[in-house]
C-alpha cells in the first residue's frame, strides 16, 4: 500500500504538467510583449503549412492562441495584396482594367423568361387592356378603403391610421363581424377603387390583402418587421397632406409588373413635389420593403432623406383573379415553397 506522501508526489507531478501546459501560451504571449516593450521587433507569426489544422491542437489555450495568430496573418496578407493592387492601378492610370464586380445573390440571379421588356408590343397591349388601364389612362382617381380583421387590437388599428396619412383619399373602417364578401359590394357602390385589409395574429399585424375594385385582382401578402412611427429612431415630423411621390424598384417580371401596377394605382396621378414626400416599394429577393421618407435639401448639391414611418416588409403569397373569394377564387399565381424555393438565386418578382 502506497504511503500518503508518495501519492501526493505522484498527483503533484501530474498537476505540474497540466500547469506547465496551460502556462505555455501565456509565456509565449508575454515574451512577445516583452520584446515589443524593449524596442526589439516582435516575433513574426509562424508560417502555417498548407495542411495545418488548428482544430487538431488539443490544448484549448494553445489552440486559441494559434487561431488568433492565423487570423492576424490572414489580415496582413489581405491588406498587403490590396495595397499592391492599388499601386498597380495607380501606375497604369487610365489603362487600368475595370474593377471586378463582386458576386452577390442578386447579380447571380437565375434568368426568368417572363422578364418584362418595355419595348415589347405584347406587354404594351396587356397594359392597355388590364384592370389598371383606367387608372393609368387617368379615367379614374384612387379612393381607398383600409380595414382590419375582425376585432383588431391597438397596434393594428394604429397601423391603419398611419397608412391613411400616407395614402391620400383613404378611409379607415373598423370591422365588427362583417364579412369581406359583404364589404366589397358596399365599396363598389360607393366608388372605392381599392380595398386594403390588415390581418393580425397575437396582437401583431402579420398579413395584408390588397384587392383592386371592381374586377380585381387580389393579392395576398405576408407582413413582417412592422414599425410604427413612435418605434422609429430619428424619425421626422408627421407627414403633411401633400400627395407623395411613389418609387417602384426591381419589379422586373410579368408578375412583379402586375404587383407594381397595383401599388402605383393606390396613389393619385400628380404628386405634389413641394411636399418633398416619397413612398417607396423596393423589391429585393422577392421581399417588398415599404418606406416613407421626406427629402431634406442641405444645399444645392447635397440632399438627405428623413424617414417618417410607418415601415413594413411584404412577401407575396398569392395573386387571385377577381375580388376576394377564398373558396371559389381562381388564382393566377400561388407561392409553393417546396417547389419554388429550391434555388436561392431564383426569384419571381
C-alpha positions in Angstrom: 0.0 0.0 0.0 1.5 3.3 -1.0 2.2 6.0 1.5 0.3 9.2 1.7 3.4 11.2 0.9 4.1 9.2 -2.3 0.6 9.5 -3.5 0.8 13.3 -3.0 4.1 13.4 -5.0 2.5 11.5 -7.9 -0.6 13.8 -8.0 1.7 16.8 -7.7 3.7 15.8 -10.8 0.6 15.4 -12.9 -0.6 18.8 -11.6 2.7 20.4 -12.5 2.5 19.0 -16.1 -1.0 20.5 -16.5 0.0 23.8 -15.1 3.1 24.0 -17.4 0.9 23.1 -20.5 -1.6 25.8 -19.5 1.0 28.5 -18.9 3.0 27.8 -22.1 0.8 30.1 -24.4 0.8 32.8 -21.7 4.6 32.7 -21.5 4.8 33.0 -25.3 2.5 35.9 -25.4 4.4 37.6 -22.5 7.7 37.1 -24.4 6.2 38.8 -27.4 5.0 41.7 -25.3 8.4 42.0 -23.5 10.3 42.1 -26.8 8.0 44.9 -28.1 8.5 46.9 -24.9 12.3 46.6 -25.1 12.4 48.1 -28.5 13.1 44.9 -30.3 10.9 43.7 -33.2 8.2 41.3 -32.0 8.5 37.7 -33.1 6.8 37.2 -36.5 3.9 34.8 -36.6 4.9 31.4 -37.7 4.1 30.4 -41.2 1.3 27.8 -41.3 1.8 24.9 -43.7 -1.0 24.2 -46.2 -2.3 21.1 -44.4 -2.1 22.6 -41.0 -5.3 22.3 -38.9 -5.7 24.3 -35.8 -8.6 22.1 -34.6 -6.1 19.2 -34.1 -4.4 21.1 -31.2 -5.8 19.6 -28.0 -4.8 22.3 -25.6 -7.6 24.9 -25.6 -5.5 28.0 -24.7 -2.8 27.0 -27.2 -5.4 26.4 -29.9 -7.0 29.8 -29.2 -3.5 31.5 -29.4 -2.7 29.8 -32.7 -6.1 30.7 -34.2 -5.5 34.4 -33.3 -2.1 34.4 -34.9 -3.6 32.7 -38.0 -6.3 35.4 -38.3 -3.6 38.1 -37.9 -1.6 36.6 -40.7 -4.6 36.3 -43.0 -5.5 40.0 -42.4 -1.9 41.1 -43.1 -1.8 39.1 -46.4 -5.1 40.5 -47.5 -4.1 44.1 -46.7 -0.7 43.7 -48.5 -2.4 42.3 -51.6 -4.9 45.2 -51.5 -2.1 47.8 -51.3 -0.2 46.1 -54.1 -3.2 46.1 -56.4 -3.9 49.8 -55.6 -0.3 50.8 -56.5 -0.5 48.8 -59.8 -3.8 50.5 -60.7 -2.3 54.0 -59.9 0.7 53.2 -62.1 -1.4 52.1 -65.0 -3.7 55.1 -64.7 -6.4 55.1 -67.4 -5.1 51.8 -68.8 -6.0 50.0 -65.6 -8.5 47.2 -66.1 -12.0 47.8 -64.7 -12.7 46.7 -61.1 -14.3 43.3 -60.9 -17.9 43.2 -59.9 -18.4 41.3 -56.6 -20.6 38.2 -56.9 -23.9 38.6 -55.0 -27.1 36.6 -54.9 -28.9 39.5 -56.7 -26.5 39.8 -59.7 -26.2 36.0 -59.9 -30.0 35.7 -60.3 -31.3 32.9 -62.5 -32.8 34.4 -65.7 -36.6 34.5 -65.7 -38.3 34.1 -69.1 -41.2 36.4 -68.0 -38.9 39.4 -67.5 -40.6 42.4 -68.9 -39.2 44.2 -72.0 -40.5 47.8 -72.1 -40.4 47.7 -75.9 -42.4 44.5 -76.2 -45.7 45.1 -78.1 -47.4 42.2 -76.3 -46.6 43.8 -72.9 -47.9 47.2 -74.1 -51.1 45.6 -75.3 -51.6 43.8 -71.9 -51.1 47.0 -70.0 -53.6 48.9 -72.2 -56.3 46.3 -71.5 -55.7 45.1 -68.0 -57.7 46.0 -64.8 -55.5 49.1 -64.1 -55.8 50.6 -67.6 -58.5 53.1 -66.5 -56.2 54.4 -63.7 -53.1 54.8 -65.9 -55.3 56.4 -68.6 -56.4 58.9 -65.9 -60.0 58.0 -66.2 -60.4 57.1 -62.5 -58.9 58.6 -59.4 -57.9 56.2 -56.5 -60.2 56.0 -53.5 -59.0 53.5 -50.9 -60.8 51.8 -48.0 -58.5 50.5 -45.2 -59.9 47.9 -42.8 -58.7 45.2 -40.4 -59.5 41.7 -39.4 -62.4 41.2 -37.0 -61.9 42.7 -33.5 -58.4 44.3 -34.1 -56.0 45.3 -31.3 -54.4 48.6 -30.8 -51.2 48.0 -32.8 -53.1 47.0 -36.0 -55.5 50.0 -35.6 -52.6 52.4 -35.3 -51.0 51.0 -38.4 -54.2 51.5 -40.4 -54.5 55.1 -39.1 -50.9 55.8 -40.1 -51.4 54.2 -43.5 -54.3 56.5 -44.1 -52.0 59.5 -43.7 -49.6 58.1 -46.2 -52.1 57.2 -48.9 -54.2 60.2 -50.0 -58.0 59.9 -50.1 -58.1 56.8 -48.0 -60.6 56.0 -45.3 -60.3 53.7 -42.3 -63.3 51.3 -41.5 -63.4 49.4 -38.2 -64.9 45.9 -38.8 -67.3 44.5 -36.3 -68.0 41.0 -37.5 -68.8 42.0 -41.1 -67.6 39.5 -43.8 -65.4 40.7 -46.6 -67.8 39.4 -49.2 -70.4 41.9 -47.8 -67.9 44.8 -47.6 -66.8 44.5 -51.2 -70.2 45.2 -52.8 -70.6 48.2 -50.5 -67.2 49.5 -51.5 -68.1 49.2 -55.2 -71.4 51.0 -54.7 -69.5 53.9 -53.0 -66.9 54.2 -55.8 -63.9 52.8 -53.9 -61.2 51.7 -56.3 -59.1 49.5 -53.8 -59.6 47.7 -50.6 -56.7 47.1 -48.1 -57.2 44.6 -45.3 -54.6 44.3 -42.4 -54.7 40.9 -40.7 -53.1 40.2 -37.3 -52.0 37.3 -35.1 -51.2 37.6 -31.4 -51.9 41.3 -31.5 -49.3 41.9 -34.2 -50.0 42.7 -37.9 -49.0 39.7 -40.0 -50.8 39.9 -43.3 -52.1 42.3 -45.9 -54.8 41.8 -48.6 -54.9 44.2 -51.5 -58.0 44.0 -53.8 -58.5 46.2 -56.8 -62.1 47.0 -57.4 -64.4 46.3 -59.1 -62.8 43.4 -61.1 -59.7 42.5 -59.2 -57.1 41.2 -59.0 -56.5 40.4 -55.3 -53.0 40.0 -53.8 -52.3 38.2 -50.5 -49.1 39.3 -48.7 -47.3 38.1 -45.6 -46.4 41.2 -43.4 -43.4 41.3 -41.1 -41.0 43.8 -39.5 -43.7 46.3 -38.8 -42.5 49.5 -37.2 -44.9 52.3 -36.2 -43.8 55.9 -36.2 -43.0 56.0 -32.4 -40.8 52.9 -32.8 -38.6 54.5 -35.5 -35.4 56.3 -34.2 -34.6 59.7 -35.6 -37.8 60.0 -37.5 -39.1 63.3 -38.8 -42.3 65.2 -38.1 -45.6 63.8 -39.1 -46.3 63.8 -42.8 -48.2 66.7 -44.4 -51.3 66.4 -46.6 -49.3 66.7 -49.8 -49.6 64.0 -52.4 -46.4 61.9 -52.2 -44.2 60.7 -55.0 -44.1 56.9 -55.5 -41.0 54.9 -56.3 -41.1 51.3 -57.5 -37.8 49.4 -57.6 -36.9 46.0 -59.2 -40.4 44.8 -60.3 -39.0 43.2 -63.5 -41.1 40.1 -64.3 -44.7 39.9 -65.5 -45.8 39.0 -62.0 -43.7 41.8 -60.5 -45.0 44.2 -63.1 -48.6 43.4 -62.1 -47.8 43.9 -58.4 -46.0 47.2 -59.1 -49.1 48.5 -61.0 -51.3 47.5 -58.1 -49.2 49.6 -55.7 -49.0 52.5 -58.2 -52.8 52.6 -58.5 -53.1 53.4 -54.8 -51.7 56.9 -55.2 -53.0 59.9 -57.2 -51.6 60.8 -60.6 -49.9 64.1 -59.9 -47.6 64.1 -56.9 -47.0 67.4 -55.1 -43.2 67.7 -55.1 -43.4 70.7 -52.9 -44.2 68.4 -50.0 -40.9 66.5 -50.6 -42.5 63.2 -49.5 -41.9 59.9 -51.2 -43.3 56.4 -50.7 -41.0 53.6 -51.8 -41.8 50.0 -52.6 -38.4 48.3 -53.0 -38.3 44.7 -54.2 -35.2 42.7 -53.2 -35.2 38.9 -53.5 -39.0 38.8 -53.6 -39.3 40.8 -50.3 -41.0 44.1 -50.8 -39.8 46.8 -48.4 -42.1 49.8 -47.8 -40.6 53.1 -46.6 -42.0 56.6 -46.3 -39.4 59.4 -46.4 -39.1 63.1 -46.8 -36.3 64.8 -48.8 -34.1 67.2 -46.8 -32.2 69.6 -49.1 -28.9 70.5 -47.3 -27.5 72.6 -50.2 -27.8 72.9 -54.0 -25.8 69.7 -54.4 -26.4 67.7 -51.3 -29.8 66.1 -50.3 -30.7 63.7 -47.5 -33.7 61.7 -46.5 -35.7 61.6 -43.3 -37.9 58.6 -42.5 -41.5 59.4 -41.5 -42.9 55.9 -41.0 -44.5 53.5 -40.8 -42.4 50.8 -42.3 -43.0 47.1 -43.0 -42.0 44.2 -45.3 -44.3 42.2 -47.6 -43.9 38.8 -49.1 -46.3 37.8 -51.9 -48.2 34.6 -51.1 -50.8 34.5 -54.0 -52.4 36.6 -56.7 -56.1 35.9 -57.3 -58.2 36.9 -60.3 -61.3 39.0 -59.4 -62.1 40.2 -56.0 -61.6 38.3 -52.7 -63.0 34.8 -52.8 -61.3 32.3 -50.5 -63.4 29.3 -51.7 -64.1 29.6 -55.4 -61.4 32.1 -56.4 -59.2 31.5 -59.4 -55.5 32.0 -58.7 -53.1 33.3 -61.2 -50.0 32.6 -59.0 -49.5 30.8 -55.7 -46.3 30.6 -53.7 -45.3 27.0 -53.1 -42.2 26.9 -51.0 -41.2 23.3 -51.6 -41.4 23.6 -55.3 -40.4 27.2 -55.9 -37.7 27.8 -53.3 -35.3 25.1 -54.5 -32.7 27.7 -55.5 -31.5 30.7 -53.6 -30.9 32.6 -56.9 -34.4 32.0 -58.3 -36.8 35.0 -57.8 -40.3 35.6 -59.1 -40.9 39.3 -58.9 
